[in-house]
Backbone as numpy.savetxt, mean C-alpha at the origin, in Angstrom:
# Nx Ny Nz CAx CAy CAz Cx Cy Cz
0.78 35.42 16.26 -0.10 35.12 15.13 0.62 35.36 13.80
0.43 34.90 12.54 0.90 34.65 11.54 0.27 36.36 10.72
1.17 37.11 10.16 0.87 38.36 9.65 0.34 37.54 8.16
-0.05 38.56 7.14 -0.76 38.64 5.83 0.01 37.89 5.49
1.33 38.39 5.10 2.46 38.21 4.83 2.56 36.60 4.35
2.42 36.36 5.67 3.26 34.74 6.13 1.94 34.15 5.59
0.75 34.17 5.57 -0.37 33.62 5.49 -0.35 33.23 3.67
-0.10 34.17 3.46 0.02 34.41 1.45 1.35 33.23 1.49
2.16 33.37 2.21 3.61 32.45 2.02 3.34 30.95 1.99
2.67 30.76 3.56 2.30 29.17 3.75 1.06 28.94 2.50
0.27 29.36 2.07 -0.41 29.55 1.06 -0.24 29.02 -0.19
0.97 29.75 -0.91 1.67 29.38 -1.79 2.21 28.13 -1.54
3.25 27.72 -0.17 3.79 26.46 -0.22 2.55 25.52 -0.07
1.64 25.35 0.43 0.36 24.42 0.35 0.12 23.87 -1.30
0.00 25.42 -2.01 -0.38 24.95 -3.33 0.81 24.15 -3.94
2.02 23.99 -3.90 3.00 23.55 -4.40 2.96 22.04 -3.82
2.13 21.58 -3.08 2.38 20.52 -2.58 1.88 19.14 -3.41
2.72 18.36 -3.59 2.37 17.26 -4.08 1.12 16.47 -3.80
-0.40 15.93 -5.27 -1.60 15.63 -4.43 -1.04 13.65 -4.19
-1.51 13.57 -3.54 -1.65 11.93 -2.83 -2.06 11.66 -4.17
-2.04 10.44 -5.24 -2.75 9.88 -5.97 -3.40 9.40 -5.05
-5.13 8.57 -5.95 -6.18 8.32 -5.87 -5.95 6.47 -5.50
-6.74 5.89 -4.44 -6.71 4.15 -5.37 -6.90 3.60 -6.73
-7.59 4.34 -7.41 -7.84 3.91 -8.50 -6.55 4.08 -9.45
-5.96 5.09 -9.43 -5.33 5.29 -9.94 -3.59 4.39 -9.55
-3.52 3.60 -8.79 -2.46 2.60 -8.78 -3.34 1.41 -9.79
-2.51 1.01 -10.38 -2.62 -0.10 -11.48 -3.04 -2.02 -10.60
-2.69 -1.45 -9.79 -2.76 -2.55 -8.86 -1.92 -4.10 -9.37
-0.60 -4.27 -10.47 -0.02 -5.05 -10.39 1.26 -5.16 -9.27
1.45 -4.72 -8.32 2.13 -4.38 -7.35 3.74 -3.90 -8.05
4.04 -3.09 -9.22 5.09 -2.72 -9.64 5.48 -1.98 -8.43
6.96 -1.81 -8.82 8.17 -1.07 -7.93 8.97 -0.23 -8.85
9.07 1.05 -9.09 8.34 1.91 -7.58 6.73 1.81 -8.47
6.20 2.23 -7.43 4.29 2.30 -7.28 3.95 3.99 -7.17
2.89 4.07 -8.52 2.68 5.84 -7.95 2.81 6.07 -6.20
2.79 5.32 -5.57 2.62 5.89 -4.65 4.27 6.14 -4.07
4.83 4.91 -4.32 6.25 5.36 -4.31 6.56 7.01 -4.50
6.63 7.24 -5.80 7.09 8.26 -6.50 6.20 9.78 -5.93
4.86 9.79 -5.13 4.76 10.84 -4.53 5.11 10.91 -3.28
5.56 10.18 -2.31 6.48 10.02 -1.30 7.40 10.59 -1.56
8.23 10.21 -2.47 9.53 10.51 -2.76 9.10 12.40 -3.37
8.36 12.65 -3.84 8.20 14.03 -4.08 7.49 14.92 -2.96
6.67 14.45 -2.19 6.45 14.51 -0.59 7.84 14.79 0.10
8.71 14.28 -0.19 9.28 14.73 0.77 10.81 15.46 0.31
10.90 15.47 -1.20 11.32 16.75 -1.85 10.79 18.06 -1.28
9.30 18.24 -1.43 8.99 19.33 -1.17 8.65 19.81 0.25
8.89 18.92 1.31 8.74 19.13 3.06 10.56 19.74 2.63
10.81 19.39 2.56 12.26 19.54 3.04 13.00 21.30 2.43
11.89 21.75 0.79 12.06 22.85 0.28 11.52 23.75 1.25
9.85 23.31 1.84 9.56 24.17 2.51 10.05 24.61 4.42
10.45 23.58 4.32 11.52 23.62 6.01 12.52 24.92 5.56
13.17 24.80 4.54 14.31 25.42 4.19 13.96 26.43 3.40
12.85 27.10 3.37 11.86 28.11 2.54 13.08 28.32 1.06
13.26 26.82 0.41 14.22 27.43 -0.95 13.42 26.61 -2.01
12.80 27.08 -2.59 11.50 26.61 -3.78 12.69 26.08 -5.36
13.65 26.39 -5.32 14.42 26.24 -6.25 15.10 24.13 -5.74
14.82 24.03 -4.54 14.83 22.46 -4.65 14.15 21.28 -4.93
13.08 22.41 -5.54 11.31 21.67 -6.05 11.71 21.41 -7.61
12.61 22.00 -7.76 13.56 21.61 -9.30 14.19 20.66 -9.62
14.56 20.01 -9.05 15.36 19.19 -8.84 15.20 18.06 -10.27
16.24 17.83 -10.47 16.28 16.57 -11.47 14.63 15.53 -11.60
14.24 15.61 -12.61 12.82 14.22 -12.48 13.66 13.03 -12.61
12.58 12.11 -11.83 13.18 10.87 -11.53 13.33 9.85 -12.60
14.22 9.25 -12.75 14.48 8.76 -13.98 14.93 6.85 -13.73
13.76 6.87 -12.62 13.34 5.12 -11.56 12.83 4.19 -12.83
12.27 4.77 -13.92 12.06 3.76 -14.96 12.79 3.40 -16.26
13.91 3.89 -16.08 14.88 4.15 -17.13 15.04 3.22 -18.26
15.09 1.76 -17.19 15.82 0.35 -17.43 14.34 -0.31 -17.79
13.27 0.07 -17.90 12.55 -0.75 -17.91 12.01 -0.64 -19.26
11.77 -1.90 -19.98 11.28 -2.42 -21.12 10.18 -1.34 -21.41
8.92 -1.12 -20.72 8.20 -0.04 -21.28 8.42 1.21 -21.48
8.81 1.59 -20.23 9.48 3.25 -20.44 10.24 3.00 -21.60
11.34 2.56 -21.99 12.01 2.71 -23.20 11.06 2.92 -24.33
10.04 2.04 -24.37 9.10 1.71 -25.44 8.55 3.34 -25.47
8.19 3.32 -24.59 7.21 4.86 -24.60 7.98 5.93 -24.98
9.45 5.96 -24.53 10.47 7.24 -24.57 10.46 7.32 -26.29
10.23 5.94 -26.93 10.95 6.15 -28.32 9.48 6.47 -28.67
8.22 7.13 -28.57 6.63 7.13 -28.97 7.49 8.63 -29.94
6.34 9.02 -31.01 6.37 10.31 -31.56 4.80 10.61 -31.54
4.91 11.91 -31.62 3.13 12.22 -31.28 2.60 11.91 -32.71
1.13 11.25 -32.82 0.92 10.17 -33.83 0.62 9.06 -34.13
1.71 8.54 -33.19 2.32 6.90 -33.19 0.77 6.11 -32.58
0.05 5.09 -32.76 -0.50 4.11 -32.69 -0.27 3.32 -31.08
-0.52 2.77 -30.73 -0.14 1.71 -29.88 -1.10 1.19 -29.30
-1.55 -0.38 -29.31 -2.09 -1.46 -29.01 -1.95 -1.70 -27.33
-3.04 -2.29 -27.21 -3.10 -2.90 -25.55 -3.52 -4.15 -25.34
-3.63 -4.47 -24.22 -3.92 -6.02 -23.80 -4.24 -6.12 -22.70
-4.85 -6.25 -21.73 -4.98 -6.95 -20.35 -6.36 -5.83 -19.22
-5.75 -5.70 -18.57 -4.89 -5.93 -17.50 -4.48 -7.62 -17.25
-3.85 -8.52 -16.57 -4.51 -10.02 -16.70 -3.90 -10.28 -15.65
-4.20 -11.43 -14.89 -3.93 -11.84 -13.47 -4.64 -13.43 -13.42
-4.37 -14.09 -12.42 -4.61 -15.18 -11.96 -5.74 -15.12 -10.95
-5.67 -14.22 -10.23 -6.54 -14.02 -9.13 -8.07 -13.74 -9.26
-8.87 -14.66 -9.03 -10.43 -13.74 -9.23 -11.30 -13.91 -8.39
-11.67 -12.71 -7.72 -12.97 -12.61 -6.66 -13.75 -12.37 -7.10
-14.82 -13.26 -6.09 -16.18 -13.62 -6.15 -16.28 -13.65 -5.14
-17.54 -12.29 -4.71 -18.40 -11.95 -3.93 -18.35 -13.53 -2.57
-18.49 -13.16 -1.30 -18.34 -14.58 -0.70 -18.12 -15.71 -0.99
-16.83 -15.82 -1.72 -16.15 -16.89 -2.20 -15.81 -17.43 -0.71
-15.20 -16.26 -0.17 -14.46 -17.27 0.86 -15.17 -16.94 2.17
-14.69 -16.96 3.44 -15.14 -17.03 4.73 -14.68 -15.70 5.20
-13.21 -15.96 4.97 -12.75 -14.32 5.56 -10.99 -14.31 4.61
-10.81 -13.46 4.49 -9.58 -12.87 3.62 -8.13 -12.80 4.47
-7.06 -13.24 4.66 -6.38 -13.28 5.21 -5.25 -12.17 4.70
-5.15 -10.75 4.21 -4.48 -10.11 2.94 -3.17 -9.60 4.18
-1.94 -10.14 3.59 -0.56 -10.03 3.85 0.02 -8.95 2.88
0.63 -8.06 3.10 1.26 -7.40 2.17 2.69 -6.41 2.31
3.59 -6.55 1.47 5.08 -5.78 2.25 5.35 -4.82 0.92
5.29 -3.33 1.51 5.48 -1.99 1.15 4.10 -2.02 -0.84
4.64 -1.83 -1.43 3.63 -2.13 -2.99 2.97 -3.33 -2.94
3.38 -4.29 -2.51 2.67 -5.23 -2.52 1.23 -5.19 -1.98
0.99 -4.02 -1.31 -0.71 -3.60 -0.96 -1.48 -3.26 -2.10
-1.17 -3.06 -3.13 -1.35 -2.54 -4.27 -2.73 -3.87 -5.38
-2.07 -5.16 -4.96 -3.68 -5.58 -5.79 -4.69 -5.90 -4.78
-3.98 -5.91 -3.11 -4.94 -5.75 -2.24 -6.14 -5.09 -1.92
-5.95 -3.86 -2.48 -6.68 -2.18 -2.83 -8.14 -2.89 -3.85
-7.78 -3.32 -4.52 -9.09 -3.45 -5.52 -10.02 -4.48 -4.80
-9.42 -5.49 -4.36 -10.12 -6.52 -3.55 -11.14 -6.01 -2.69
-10.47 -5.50 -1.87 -10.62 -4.67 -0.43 -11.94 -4.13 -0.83
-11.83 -3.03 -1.85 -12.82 -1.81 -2.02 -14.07 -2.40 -2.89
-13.75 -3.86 -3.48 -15.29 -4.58 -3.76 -15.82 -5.13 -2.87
-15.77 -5.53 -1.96 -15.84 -6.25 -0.78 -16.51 -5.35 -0.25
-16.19 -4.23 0.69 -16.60 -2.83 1.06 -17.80 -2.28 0.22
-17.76 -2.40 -1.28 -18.67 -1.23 -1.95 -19.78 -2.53 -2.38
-19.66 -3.04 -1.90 -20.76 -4.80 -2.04 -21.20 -4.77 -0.53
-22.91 -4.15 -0.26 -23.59 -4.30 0.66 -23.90 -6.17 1.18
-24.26 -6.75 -0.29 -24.15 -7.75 -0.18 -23.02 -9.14 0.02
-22.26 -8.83 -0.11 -20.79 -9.63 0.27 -20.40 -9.53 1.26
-20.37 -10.34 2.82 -20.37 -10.63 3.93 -19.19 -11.05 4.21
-18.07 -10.91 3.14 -16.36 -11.54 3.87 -15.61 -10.83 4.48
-15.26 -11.28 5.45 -14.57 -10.74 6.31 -13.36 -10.51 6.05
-12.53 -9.18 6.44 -10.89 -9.49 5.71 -10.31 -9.16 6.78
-9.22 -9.13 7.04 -7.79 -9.15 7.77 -6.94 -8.75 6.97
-6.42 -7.33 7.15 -5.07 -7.12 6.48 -4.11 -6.71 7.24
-2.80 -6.87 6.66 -1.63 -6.66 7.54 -0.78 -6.01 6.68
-0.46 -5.39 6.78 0.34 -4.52 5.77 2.12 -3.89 6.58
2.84 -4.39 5.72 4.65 -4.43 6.51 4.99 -3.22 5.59
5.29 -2.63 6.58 6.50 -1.35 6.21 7.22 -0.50 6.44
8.39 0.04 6.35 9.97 0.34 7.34 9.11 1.45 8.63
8.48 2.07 8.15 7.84 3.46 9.11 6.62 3.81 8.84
6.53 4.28 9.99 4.88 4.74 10.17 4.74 5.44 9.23
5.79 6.64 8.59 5.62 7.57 7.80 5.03 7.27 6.35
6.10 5.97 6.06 6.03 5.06 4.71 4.77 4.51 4.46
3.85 4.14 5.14 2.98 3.64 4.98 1.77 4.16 4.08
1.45 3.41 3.26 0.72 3.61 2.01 -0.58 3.98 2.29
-1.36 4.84 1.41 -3.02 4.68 1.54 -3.49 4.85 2.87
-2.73 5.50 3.94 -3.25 5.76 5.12 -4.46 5.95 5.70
-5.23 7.02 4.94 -6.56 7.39 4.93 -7.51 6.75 4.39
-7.19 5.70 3.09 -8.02 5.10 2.53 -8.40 3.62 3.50
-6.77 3.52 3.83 -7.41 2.26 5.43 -7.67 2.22 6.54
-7.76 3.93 6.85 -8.42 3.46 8.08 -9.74 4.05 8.01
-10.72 4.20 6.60 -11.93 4.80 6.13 -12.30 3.42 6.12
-11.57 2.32 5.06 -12.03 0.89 4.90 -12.25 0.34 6.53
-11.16 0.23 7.27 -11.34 -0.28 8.95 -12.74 0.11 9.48
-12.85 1.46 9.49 -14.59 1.55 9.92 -15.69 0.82 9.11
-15.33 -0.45 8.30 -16.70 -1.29 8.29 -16.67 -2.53 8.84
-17.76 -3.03 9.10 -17.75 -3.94 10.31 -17.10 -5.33 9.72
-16.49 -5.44 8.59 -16.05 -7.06 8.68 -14.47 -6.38 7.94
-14.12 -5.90 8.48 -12.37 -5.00 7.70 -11.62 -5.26 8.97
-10.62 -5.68 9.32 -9.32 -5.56 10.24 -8.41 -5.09 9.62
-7.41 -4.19 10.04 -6.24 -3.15 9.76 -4.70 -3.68 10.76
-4.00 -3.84 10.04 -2.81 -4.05 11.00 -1.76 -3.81 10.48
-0.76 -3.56 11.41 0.41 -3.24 10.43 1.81 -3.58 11.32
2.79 -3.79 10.42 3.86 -4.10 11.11 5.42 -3.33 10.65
5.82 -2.96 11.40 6.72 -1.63 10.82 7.98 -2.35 11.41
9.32 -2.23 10.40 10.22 -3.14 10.51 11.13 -2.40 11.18
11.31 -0.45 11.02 12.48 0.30 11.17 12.05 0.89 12.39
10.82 1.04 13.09 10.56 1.55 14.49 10.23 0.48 15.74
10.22 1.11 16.67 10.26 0.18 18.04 9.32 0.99 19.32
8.93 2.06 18.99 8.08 2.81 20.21 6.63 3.14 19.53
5.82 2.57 20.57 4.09 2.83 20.29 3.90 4.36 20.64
4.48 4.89 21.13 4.45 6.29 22.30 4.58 7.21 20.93
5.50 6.91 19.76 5.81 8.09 18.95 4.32 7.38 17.40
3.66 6.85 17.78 2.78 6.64 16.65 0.92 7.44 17.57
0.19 8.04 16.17 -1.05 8.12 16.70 -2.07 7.40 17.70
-2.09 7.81 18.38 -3.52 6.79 19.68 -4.38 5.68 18.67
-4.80 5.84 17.47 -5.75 5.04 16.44 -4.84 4.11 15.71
-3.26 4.40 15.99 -2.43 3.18 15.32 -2.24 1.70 16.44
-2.10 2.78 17.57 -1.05 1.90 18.75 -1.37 0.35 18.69
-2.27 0.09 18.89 -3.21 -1.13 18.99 -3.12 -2.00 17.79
-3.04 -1.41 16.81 -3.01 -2.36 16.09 -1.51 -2.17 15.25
-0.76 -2.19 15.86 0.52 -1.87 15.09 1.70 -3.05 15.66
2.63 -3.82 15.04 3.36 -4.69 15.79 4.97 -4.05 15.49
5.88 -4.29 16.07 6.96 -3.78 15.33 8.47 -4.82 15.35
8.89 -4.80 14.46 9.87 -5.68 13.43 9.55 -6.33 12.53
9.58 -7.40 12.20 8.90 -8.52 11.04 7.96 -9.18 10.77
7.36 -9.35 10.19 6.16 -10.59 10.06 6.73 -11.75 10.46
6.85 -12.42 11.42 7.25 -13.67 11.33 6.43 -14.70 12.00
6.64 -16.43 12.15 5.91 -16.92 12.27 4.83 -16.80 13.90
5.31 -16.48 14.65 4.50 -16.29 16.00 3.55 -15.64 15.45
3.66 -14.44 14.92 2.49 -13.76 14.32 1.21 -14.36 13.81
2.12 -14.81 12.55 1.07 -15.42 11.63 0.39 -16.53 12.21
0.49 -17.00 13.12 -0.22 -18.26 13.86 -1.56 -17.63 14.49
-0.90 -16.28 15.09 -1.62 -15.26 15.91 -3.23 -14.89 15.04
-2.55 -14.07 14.14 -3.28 -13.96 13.30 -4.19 -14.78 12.76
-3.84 -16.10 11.99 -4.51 -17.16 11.81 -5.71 -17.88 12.66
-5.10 -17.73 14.05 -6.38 -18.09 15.32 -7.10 -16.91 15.52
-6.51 -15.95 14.72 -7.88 -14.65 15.36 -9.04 -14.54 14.53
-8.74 -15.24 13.28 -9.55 -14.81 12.18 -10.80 -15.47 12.95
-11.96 -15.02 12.00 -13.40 -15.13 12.79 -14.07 -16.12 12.11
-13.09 -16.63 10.61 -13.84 -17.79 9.66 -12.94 -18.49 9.58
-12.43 -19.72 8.63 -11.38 -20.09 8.34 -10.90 -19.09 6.88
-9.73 -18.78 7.23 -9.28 -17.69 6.04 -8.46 -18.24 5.20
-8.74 -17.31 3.67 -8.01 -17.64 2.71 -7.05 -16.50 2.43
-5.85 -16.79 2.24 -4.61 -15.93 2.28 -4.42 -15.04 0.69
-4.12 -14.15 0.95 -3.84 -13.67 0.04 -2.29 -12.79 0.53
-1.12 -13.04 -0.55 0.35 -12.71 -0.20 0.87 -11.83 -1.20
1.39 -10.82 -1.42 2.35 -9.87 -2.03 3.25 -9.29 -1.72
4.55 -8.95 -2.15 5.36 -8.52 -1.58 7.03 -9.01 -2.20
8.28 -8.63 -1.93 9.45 -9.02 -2.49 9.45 -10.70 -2.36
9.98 -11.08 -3.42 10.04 -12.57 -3.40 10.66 -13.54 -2.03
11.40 -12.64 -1.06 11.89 -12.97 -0.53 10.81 -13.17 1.18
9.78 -12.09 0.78 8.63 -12.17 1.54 7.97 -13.07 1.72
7.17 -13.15 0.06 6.36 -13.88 -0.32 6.79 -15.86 0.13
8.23 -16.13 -0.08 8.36 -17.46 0.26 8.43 -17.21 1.59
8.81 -16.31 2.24 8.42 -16.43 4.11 6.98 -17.01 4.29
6.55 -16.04 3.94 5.01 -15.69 4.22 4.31 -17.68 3.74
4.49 -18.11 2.55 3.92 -19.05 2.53 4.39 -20.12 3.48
5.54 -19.63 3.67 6.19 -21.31 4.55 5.40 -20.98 6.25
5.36 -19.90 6.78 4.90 -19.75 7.96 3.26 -19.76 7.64
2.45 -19.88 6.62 1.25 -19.73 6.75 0.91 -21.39 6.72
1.74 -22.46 5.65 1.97 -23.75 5.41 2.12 -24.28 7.36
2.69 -23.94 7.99 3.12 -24.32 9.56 2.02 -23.52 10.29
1.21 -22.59 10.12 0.04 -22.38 10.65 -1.09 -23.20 10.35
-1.12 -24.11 9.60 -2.20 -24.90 8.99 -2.82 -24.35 7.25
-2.72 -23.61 7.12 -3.26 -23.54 5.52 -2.34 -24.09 4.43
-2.68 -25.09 3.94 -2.44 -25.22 2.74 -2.43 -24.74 1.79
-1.62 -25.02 0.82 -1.86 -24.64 -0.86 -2.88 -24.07 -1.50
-3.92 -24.75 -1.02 -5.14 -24.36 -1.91 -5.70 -24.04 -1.16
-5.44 -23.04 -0.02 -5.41 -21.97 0.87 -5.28 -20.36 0.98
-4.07 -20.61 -0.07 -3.06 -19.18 -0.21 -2.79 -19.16 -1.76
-2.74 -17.80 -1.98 -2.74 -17.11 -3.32 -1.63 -16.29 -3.40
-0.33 -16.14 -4.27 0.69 -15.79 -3.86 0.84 -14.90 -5.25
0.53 -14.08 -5.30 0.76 -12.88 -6.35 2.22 -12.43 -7.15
């Protein structure tokens, strides 16, 4: 059994632990890295301090992932005082309550990210009856985003959960509540056909993900039968 001691110890490392951001709190334009990125990456700064009980690697340099980017600069040069104007959020995409039949939502690593808002109106709308399908690609079980928030969404009756993990190959080392719905290597077209005949309406696609995804994803959804004015490519 664990003395006072050790109890006060694990204690302390608990409190030091990095919190999960919230859904709301991703912006939902699918930027890279994605808060959620960046507490992963501090997730597992601090597993690795507390394996090695040395709290001095919780120090470590802050990440400096936005360096190059047009806003961070903008913001780095702010003085406390300073003014600054806004605009948007703005997007192409707009749901409406049973617009469609059923949701076809594709997504690789951030790219789940404007999926999230969709998802959770759909869900928090007693009245909106669409059905969704999501599939969500990413290197490891570990990596995988919003864990808890999708498989809370999966327990309502018109939500499907799936996922496809590119860097593992054994069902045996994932949870009993993943196995089933988990595929492993790529999204590719066998799938998406799969998928496409499972849906329960005719579905409208929704795609995010590296550009290099995103033109997969449309050309194999184009050879599954949906057209253009089918699929929504973020």
């Amino acid at each position: 059994m664990m003395d006072e001691t050790g109890e006060e110890e694990e204690e302390a490392w608990l409190q030091l632990r990095p919190v999960e951001p919230l859904p709301s709190q991703c912006c939902g334009s699918g930027c890279s890295p994605c808060v959620f990125d960046l507490y992963h990456r501090e997730l597992a700064r601090w597993e690795a301090a507390r394996a090695s009980k040395d709290r001095s690697l919780l120090s470590g340099e802050e990440s400096q992932c936005y360096q190059t980017g047009l806003m961070s600069r903008y913001v780095e040069s702010w003085s406390a005082g300073d003014t600054a104007f806004w605009r948007g959020p703005f997007g192409d995409f707009f749901y409406k309550p049973n617009q469609y039949g059923e949701l076809l939502m594709l997504a690789s690593g951030t790219g789940l990210a404007p999926m999230v808002p969709v998802l959770q109106s759909i869900t928090d709308n007693a009245e909106d009856e669409t059905f969704v399908t999501l599939v969500g690609c990413f290197k490891t079980f570990e990596g995988i985003y919003l864990k808890t928030f999708l498989q809370e969404q999966a327990r309502f009756w018109n939500v499907r959960t799936f996922f496809v993990l590119s860097q593992e190959n054994s069902p045996e080392q994932l949870p009993w509540s993943y196995r089933e719905k988990t595929r492993f290597g790529r999204l590719a077209q066998d799938l998406i056909e799969e998928l496409v005949g499972s849906c329960r309406r005719k579905p409208f696609a929704l795609v995010c993900g590296s550009a290099e995804f995103t033109k997969d994803m449309a050309r194999y959804l184009l050879c599954a039968g949906l057209g253009e004015d089918s699929c929504f490519l973020f």
